[in-house]
Tab-separated table of C-alpha atoms in Angstrom:
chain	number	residue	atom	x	y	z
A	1	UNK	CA	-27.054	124.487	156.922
A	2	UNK	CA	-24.498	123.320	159.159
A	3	UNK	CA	-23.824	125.432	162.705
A	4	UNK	CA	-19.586	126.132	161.158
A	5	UNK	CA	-21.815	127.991	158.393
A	6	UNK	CA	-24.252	129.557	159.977
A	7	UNK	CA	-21.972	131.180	162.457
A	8	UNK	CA	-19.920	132.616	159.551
A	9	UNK	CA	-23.033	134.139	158.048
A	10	UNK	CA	-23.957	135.450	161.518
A	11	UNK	CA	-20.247	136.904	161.759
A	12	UNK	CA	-20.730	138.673	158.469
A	13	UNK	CA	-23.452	140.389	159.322
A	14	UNK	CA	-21.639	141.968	162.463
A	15	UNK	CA	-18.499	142.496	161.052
A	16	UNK	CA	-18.697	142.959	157.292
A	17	UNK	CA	-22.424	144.112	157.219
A	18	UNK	CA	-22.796	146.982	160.237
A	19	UNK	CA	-19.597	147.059	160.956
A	20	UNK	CA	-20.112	146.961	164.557
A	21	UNK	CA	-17.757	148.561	166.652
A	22	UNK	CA	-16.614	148.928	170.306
A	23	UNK	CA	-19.385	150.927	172.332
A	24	UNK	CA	-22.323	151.045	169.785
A	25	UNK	CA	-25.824	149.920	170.729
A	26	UNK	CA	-27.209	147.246	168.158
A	27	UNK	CA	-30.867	147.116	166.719
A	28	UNK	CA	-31.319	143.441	165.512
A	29	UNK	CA	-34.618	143.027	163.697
A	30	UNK	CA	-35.967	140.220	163.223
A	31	UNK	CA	-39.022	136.874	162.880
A	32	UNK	CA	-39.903	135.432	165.768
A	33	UNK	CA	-39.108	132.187	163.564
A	34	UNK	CA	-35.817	133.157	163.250
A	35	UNK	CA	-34.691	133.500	166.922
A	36	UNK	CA	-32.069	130.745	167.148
A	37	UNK	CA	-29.963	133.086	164.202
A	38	UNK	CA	-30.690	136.250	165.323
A	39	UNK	CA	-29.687	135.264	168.969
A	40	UNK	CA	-26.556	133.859	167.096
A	41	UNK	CA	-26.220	137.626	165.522
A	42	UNK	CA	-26.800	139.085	168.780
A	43	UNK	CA	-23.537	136.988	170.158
A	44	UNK	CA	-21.466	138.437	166.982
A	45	UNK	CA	-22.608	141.668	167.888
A	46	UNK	CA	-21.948	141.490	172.154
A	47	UNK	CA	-18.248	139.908	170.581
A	48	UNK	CA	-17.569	142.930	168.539
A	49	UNK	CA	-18.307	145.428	171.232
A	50	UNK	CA	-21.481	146.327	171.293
A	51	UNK	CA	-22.808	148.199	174.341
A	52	UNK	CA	-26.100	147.042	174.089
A	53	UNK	CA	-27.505	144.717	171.413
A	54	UNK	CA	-31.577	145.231	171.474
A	55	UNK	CA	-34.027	142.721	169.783
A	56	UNK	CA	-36.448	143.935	168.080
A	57	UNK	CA	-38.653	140.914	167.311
A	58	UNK	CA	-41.624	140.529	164.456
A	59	UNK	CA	-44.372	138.009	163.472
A	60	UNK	CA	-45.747	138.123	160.187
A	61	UNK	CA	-48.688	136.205	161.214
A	62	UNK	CA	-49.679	138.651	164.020
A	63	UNK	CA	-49.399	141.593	160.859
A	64	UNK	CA	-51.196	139.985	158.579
A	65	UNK	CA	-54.431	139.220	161.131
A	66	UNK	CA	-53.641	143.251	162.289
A	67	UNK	CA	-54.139	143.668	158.256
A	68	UNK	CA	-57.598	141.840	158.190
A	69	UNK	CA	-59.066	142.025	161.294
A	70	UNK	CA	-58.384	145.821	162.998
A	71	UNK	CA	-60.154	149.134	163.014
A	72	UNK	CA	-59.781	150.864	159.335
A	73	UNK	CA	-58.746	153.809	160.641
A	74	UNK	CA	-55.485	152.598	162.395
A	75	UNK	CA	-53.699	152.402	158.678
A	76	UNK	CA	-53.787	156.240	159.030
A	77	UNK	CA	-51.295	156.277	161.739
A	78	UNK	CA	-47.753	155.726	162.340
A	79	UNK	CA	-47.377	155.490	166.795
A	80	UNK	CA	-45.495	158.410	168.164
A	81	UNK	CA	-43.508	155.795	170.580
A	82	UNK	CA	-42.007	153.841	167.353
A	83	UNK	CA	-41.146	157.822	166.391
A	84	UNK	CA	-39.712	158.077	169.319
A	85	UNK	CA	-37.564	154.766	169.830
A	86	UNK	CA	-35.919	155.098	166.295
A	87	UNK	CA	-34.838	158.842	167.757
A	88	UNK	CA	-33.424	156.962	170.795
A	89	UNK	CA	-30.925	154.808	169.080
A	90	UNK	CA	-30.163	156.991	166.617
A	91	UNK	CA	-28.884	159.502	168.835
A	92	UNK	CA	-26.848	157.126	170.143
A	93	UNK	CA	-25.430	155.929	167.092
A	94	UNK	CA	-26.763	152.481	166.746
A	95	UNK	CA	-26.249	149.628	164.191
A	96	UNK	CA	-28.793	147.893	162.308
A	97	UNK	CA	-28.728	144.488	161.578
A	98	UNK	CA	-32.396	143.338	159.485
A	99	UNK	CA	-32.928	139.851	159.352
A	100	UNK	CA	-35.401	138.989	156.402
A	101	UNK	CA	-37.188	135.354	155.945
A	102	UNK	CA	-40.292	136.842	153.702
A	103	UNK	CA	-43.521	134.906	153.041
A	104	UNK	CA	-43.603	136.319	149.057
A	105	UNK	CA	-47.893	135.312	149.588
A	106	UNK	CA	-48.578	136.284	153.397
A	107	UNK	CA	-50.688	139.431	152.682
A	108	UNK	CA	-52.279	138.497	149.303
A	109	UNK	CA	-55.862	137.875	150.958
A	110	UNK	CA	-55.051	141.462	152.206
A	111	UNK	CA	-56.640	144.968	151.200
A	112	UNK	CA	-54.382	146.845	149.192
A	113	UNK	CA	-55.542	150.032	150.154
A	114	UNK	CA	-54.835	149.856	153.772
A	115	UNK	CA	-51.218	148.121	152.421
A	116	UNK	CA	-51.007	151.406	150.866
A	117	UNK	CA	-51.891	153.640	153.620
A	118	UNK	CA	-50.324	151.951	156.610
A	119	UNK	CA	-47.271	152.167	154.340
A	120	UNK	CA	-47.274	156.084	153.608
A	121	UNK	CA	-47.854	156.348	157.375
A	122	UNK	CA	-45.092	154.114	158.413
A	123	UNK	CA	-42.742	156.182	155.913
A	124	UNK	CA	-43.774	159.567	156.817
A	125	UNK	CA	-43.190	158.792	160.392
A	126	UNK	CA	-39.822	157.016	159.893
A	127	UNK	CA	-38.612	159.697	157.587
A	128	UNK	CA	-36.281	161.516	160.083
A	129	UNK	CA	-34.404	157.818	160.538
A	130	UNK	CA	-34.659	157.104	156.848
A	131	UNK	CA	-32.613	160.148	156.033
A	132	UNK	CA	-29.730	159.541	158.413
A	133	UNK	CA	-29.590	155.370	156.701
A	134	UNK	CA	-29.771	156.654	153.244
A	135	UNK	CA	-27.060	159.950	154.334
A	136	UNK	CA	-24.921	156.878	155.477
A	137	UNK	CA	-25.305	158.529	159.118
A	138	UNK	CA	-26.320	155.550	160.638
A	139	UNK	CA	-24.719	152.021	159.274
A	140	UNK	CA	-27.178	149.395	158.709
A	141	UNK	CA	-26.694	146.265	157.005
A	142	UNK	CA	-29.938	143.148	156.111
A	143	UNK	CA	-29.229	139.796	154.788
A	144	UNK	CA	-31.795	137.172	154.410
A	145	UNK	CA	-32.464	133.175	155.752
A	146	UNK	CA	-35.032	131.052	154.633
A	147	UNK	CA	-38.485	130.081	155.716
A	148	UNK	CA	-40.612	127.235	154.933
A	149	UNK	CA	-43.464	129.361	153.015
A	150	UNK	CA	-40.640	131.347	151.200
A	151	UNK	CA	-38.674	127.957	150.133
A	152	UNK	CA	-42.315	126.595	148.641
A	153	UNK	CA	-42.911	129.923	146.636
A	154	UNK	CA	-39.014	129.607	145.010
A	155	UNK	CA	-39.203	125.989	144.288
A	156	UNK	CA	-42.935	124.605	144.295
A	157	UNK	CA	-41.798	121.245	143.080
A	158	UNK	CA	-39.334	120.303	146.364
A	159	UNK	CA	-41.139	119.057	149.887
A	160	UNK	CA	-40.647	121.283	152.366
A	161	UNK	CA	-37.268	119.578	153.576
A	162	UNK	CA	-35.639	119.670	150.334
A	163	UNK	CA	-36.928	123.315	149.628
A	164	UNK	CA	-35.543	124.853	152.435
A	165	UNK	CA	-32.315	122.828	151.987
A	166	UNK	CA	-32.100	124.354	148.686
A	167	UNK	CA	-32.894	127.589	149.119
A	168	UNK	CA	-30.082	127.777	151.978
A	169	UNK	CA	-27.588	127.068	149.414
A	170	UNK	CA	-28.522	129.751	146.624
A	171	UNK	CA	-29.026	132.676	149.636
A	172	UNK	CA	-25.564	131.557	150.994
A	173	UNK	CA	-24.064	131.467	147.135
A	174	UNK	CA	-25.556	134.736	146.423
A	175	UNK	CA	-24.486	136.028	149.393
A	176	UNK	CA	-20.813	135.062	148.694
A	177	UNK	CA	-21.110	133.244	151.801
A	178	UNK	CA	-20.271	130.108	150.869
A	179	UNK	CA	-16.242	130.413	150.751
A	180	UNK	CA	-13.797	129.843	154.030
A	181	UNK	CA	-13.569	132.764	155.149
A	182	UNK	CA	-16.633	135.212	153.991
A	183	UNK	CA	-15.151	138.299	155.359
A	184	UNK	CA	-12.126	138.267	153.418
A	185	UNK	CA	-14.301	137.476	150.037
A	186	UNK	CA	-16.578	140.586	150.563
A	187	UNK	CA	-13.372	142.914	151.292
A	188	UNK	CA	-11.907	141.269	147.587
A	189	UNK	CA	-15.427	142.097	146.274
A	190	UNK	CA	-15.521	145.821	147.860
A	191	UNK	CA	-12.316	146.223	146.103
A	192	UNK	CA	-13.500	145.208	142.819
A	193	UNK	CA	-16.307	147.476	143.212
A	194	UNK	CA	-14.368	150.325	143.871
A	195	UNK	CA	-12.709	149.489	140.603
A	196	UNK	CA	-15.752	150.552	138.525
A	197	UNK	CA	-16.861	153.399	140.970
A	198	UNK	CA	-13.736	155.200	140.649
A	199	UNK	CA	-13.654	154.819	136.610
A	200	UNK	CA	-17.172	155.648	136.176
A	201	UNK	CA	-17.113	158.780	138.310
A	202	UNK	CA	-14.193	159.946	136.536
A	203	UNK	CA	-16.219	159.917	133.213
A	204	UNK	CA	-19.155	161.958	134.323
A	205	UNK	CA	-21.222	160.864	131.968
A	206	UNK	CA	-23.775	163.628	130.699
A	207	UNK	CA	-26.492	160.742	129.577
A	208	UNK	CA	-26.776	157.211	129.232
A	209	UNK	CA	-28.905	155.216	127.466
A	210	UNK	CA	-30.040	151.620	127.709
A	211	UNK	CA	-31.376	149.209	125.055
A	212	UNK	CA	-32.287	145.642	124.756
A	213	UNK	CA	-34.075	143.298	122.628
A	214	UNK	CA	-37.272	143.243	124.955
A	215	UNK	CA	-37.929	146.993	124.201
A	216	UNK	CA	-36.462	149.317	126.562
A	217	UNK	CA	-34.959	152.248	124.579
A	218	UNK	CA	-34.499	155.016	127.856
A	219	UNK	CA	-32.008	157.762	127.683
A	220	UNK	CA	-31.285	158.792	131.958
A	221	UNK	CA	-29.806	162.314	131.867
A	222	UNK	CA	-26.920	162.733	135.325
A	223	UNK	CA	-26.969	165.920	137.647
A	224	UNK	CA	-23.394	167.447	137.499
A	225	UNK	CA	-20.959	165.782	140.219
A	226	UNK	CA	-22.918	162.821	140.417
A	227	UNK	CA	-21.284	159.739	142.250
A	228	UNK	CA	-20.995	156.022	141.561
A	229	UNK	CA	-22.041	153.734	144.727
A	230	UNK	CA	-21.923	150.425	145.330
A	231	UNK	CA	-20.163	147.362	147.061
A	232	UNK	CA	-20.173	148.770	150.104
A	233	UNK	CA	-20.677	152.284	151.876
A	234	UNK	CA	-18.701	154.550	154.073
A	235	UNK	CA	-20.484	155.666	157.171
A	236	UNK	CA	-20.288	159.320	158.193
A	237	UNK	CA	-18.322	158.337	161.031
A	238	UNK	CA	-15.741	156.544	158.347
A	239	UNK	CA	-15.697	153.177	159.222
A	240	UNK	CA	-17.305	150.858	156.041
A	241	UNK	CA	-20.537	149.401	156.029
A	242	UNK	CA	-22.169	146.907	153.196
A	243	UNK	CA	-26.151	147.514	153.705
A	244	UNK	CA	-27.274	144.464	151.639
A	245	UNK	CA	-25.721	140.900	151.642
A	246	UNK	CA	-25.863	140.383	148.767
A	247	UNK	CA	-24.752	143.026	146.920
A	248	UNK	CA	-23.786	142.969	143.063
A	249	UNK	CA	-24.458	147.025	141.719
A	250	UNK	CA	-23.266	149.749	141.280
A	251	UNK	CA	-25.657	152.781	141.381
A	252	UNK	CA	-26.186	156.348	141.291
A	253	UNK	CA	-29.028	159.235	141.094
A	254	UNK	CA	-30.477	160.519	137.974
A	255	UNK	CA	-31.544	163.877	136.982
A	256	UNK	CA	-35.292	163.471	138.282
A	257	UNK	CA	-36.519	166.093	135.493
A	258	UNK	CA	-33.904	164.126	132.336
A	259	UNK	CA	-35.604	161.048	131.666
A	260	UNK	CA	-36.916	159.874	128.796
A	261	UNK	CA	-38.007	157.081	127.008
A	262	UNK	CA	-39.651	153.190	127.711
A	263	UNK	CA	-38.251	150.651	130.388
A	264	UNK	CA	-39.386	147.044	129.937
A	265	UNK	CA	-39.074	144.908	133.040
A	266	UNK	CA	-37.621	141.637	132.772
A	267	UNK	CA	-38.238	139.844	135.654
A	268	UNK	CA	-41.535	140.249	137.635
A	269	UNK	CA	-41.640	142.979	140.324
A	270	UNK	CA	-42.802	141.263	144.206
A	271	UNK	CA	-44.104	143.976	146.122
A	272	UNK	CA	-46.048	143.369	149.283
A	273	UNK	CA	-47.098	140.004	148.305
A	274	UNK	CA	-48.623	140.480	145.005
A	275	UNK	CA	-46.935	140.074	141.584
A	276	UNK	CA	-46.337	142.606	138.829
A	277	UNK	CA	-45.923	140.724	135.630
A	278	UNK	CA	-44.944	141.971	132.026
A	279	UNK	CA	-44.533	145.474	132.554
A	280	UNK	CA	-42.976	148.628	130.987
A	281	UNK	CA	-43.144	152.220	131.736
A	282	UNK	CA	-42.831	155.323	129.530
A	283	UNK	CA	-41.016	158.490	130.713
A	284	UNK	CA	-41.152	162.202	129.819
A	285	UNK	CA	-39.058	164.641	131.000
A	286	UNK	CA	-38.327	162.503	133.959
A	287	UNK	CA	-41.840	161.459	135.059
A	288	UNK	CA	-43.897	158.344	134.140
A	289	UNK	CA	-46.791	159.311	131.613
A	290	UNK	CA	-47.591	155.590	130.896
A	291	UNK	CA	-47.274	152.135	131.938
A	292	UNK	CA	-49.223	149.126	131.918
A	293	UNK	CA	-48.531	145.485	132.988
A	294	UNK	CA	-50.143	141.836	132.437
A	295	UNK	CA	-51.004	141.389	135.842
A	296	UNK	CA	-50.663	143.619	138.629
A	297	UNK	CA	-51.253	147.030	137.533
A	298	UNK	CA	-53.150	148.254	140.026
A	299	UNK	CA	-50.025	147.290	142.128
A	300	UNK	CA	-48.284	149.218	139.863
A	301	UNK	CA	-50.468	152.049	139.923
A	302	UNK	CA	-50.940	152.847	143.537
A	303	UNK	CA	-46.765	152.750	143.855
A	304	UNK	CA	-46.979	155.477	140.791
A	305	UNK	CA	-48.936	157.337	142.644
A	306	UNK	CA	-48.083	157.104	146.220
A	307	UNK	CA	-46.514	160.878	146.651
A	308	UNK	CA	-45.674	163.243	143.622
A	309	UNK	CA	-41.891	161.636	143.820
A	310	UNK	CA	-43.053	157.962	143.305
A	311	UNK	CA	-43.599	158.416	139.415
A	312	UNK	CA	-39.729	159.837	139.040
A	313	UNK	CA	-36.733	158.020	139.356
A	314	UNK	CA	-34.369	157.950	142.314
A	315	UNK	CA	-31.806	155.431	141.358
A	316	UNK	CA	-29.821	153.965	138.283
A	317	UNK	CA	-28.009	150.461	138.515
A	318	UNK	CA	-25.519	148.837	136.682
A	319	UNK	CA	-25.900	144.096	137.419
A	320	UNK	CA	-23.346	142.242	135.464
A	321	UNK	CA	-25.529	139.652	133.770
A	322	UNK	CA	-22.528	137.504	135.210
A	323	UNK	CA	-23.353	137.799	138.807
A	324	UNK	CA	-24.173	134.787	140.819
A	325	UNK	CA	-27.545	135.167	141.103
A	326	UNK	CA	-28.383	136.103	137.743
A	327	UNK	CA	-26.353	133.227	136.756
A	328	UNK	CA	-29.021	131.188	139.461
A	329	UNK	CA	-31.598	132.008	136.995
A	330	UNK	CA	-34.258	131.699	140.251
A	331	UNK	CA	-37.068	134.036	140.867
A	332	UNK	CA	-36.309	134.556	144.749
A	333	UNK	CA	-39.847	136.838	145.248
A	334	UNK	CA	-37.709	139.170	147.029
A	335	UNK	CA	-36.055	142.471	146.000
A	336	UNK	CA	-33.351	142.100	147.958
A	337	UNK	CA	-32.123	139.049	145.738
A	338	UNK	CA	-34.048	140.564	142.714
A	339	UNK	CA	-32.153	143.014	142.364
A	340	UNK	CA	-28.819	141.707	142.462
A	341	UNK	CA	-30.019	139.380	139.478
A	342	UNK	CA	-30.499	142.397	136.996
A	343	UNK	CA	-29.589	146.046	135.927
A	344	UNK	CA	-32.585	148.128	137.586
A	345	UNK	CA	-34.176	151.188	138.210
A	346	UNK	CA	-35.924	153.239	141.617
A	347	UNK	CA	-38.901	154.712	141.384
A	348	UNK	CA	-38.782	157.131	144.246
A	349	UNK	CA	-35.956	158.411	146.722
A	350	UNK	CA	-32.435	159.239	145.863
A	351	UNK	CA	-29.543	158.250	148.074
A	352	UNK	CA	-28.038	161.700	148.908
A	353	UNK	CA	-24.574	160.347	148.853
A	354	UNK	CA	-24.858	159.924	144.999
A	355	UNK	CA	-23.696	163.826	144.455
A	356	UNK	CA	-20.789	165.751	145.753
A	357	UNK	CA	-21.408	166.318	148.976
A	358	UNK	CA	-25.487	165.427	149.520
A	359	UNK	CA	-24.989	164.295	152.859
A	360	UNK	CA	-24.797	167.838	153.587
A	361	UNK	CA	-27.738	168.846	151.983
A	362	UNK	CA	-31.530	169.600	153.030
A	363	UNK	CA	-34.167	167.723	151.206
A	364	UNK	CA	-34.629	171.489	148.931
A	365	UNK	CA	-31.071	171.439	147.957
A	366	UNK	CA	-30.943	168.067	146.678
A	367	UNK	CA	-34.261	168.445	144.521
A	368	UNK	CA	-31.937	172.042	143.451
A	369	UNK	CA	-29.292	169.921	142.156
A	370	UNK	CA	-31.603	167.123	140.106
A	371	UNK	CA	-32.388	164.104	142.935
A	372	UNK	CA	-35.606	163.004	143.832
A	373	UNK	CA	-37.108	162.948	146.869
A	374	UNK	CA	-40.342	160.377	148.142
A	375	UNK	CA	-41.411	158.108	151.068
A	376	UNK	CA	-40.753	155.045	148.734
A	377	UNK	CA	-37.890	153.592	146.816
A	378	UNK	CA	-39.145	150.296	144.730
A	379	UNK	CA	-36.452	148.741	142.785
A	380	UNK	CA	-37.644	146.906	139.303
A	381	UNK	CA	-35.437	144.947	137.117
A	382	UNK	CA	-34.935	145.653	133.413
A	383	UNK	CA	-31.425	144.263	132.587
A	384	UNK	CA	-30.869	141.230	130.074
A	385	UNK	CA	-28.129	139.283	129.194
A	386	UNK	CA	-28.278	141.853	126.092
A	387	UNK	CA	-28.439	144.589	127.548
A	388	UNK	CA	-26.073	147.509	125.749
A	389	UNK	CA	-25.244	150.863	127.734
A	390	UNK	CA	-23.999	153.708	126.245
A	391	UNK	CA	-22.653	156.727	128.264
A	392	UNK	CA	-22.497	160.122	126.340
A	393	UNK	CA	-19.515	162.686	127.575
A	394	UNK	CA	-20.339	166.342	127.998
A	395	UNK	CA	-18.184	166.747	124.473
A	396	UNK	CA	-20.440	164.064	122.897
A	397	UNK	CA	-18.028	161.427	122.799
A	398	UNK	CA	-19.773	158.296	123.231
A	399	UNK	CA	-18.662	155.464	125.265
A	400	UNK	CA	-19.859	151.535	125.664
A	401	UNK	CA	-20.457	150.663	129.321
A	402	UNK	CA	-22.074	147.459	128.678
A	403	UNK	CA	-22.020	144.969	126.224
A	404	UNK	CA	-23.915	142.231	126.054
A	405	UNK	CA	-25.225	142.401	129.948
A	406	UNK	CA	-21.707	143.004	130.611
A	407	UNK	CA	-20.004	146.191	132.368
A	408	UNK	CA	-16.870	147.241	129.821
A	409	UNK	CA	-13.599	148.025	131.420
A	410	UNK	CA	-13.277	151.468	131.400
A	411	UNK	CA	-9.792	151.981	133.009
């Protein structure tokens, strides 16, 4: 990538992303590899304001010999300092800004039990900062550059040179990044997104219910007052936030306890370096009774059962099959692209902000009004470029919301 480009990517993570503003402390996370962009970030961020802008640097390598070579019982434990330093910032109202450059095969040598447990540890200690990110409390905004291992996993047939190259280009085309001025784009695309919001919340849809040729037949019953999201956020403090670049969904929370039916994925679930291929899952009464897959099910398996919420859903998302990455047609190994390619589902947390007024709520009021509650959230893709949607009114009138992978116009 050329320096003009990179700087505007760096910009948009400031200013379109976290929304950084005059006085705020910035957390900047961050690969070691990628030091020479997330010191460009951190110049964004100083630019915009910021009182402080902290970096908060990670090696994968380090984690993955942590993974293999330390004492079992560490996997138990999330530090009371990292506890601590989250509290910190966030009562000081930080920003933050995740930069991402995954290796989709660094831990595959690695035990997946201790995956697992270092992983409930890590959320059960982060859970107080979790809630004020996913109550919009705290803005926070990740966007992805590329790495040489990641670039070889996405296109195996390039040399390293050439792979990076071209993974540059699809991360900057998917992030709508690649225009003159990327700022201005993403405020046209937050508009656009509003569009649907607005029309779907109006509707308040009693059920919907997805089908495709591949097999998934699953009507998602919606709590009462439930709320489209999408295309951006609005922090509790007001000022607009987008927390993934890209972003192509809209979303909301089901009814935890009104789902039922089978969900084929389409596209293979990466999760913590291992592959889930060929998979489906069968729901009763909101929780999953079956599933199997062609490779990976123990994967799928110990994210079923990581807490009593990780078998119920915590998220429903609409992905034009028009969107610029699905129209990439690349598997990118990496949810954060993954997503954005295809209609999906959550198995786990809710986003509070998807009813009437759940940032206000405790975690017993929420699970009162129909949204699940977990330490995970693990987005899988279902949607196909014949994917049909319809949403059922609380008078039974029925109404197409997608036709053919596409969302309907419903103004």
């Amino acid at each position: 990538m050329n320096e003009a480009q990179l700087k505007k990517y760096a910009e948009l993570l400031v200013r379109s992303g976290g929304n950084v503003q005059k006085g705020q402390p910035v957390v900047i996370s961050s690969d070691v590899t990628n030091a020479c962009f997330a010191r460009m970030v951190q110049e964004y961020a100083y630019d915009a304001g910021a009182s402080e802008v902290v970096m908060e640097w990670r090696d994968d390598i380090s984690s993955k010999a942590k993974y293999m070579r330390a004492a079992d019982e560490i996997f138990d434990v999330y530090p009371q300092w990292c506890v601590d330093r989250f509290k910190f910032y966030d009562d000081r109202n930080a920003v933050y800004l995740h930069i991402i450059s995954s290796d989709p095969d660094l831990l595959k040598e690695v035990s997946p039990d201790r995956i697992m447990r270092y992983t409930k540890a890590n959320r059960k200690g982060t859970k107080a900062h979790s809630t004020l990110t996913m109550s919009n409390a705290r803005r926070w905004s990740v966007l992805a550059v590329p790495s040489p291992e990641w670039a070889a996993k996405v296109f195996p047939d390039l040399d390293a040179e050439a792979g990076v190259a071209k993974l540059w280009e699809a991360i900057i085309k998917g992030a709508r990044a690649d225009g003159d001025n990327p700022i201005e784009d993403w405020a046209a695309h937050r508009e656009n997104f509003n569009q649907h919001k607005s029309a779907m919340d109006k509707k308040q849809f009693k059920t919907l219910r997805f089908t495709n040729s591949l097999g998934t037949d699953i009507t998602i019953g919606m709590p009462e007052n439930h709320k489209w999201q999408g295309g951006g956020d609005i922090g509790q403090d007001g000022f607009p936030f987008f927390p993934n670049q890209p972003t192509e969904e809209i979303f909301t929370a089901p009814d935890r306890n009104k789902v039922n039916g089978k969900v084929v994925a389409s596209m293979p679930l990466s999760y913590q370096s291992r592959l889930i291929e060929e998979f489906s899952i069968t729901f009763k009464d909101g929780k999953a009774v079956e599933y199997q897959a062609k490779a990976g099910e123990e994967i799928l398996k110990s994210i079923i059962e990581m807490d009593e919420g990780a078998a119920y859903l915590g998220e429903v998302a609409l992905v034009a099959n028009s969107s610029p990455i699905s129209q990439m047609n690349i598997l990118f190994y990496n949810t954060l692209f993954d997503e954005n390619a295809s209609s999906h589902f959550a198995l786990g947390k809710a986003y509070p902000d998807c009813i009437e007024n759940g940032i206000n709520m405790n975690d017993d009021e929420l699970a009162k009004v129909g949204l699940n509650d977990s330490i995970l959230h693990v987005d899988f893709m279902f949607g196909t470029a014949d994917m049909h949607v319809v949403g059922t009114l609380a008078d039974g009138t029925e109404i197409v919301i997608m036709d053919q992978g596409e969302l309907v116009n419903l103004e």
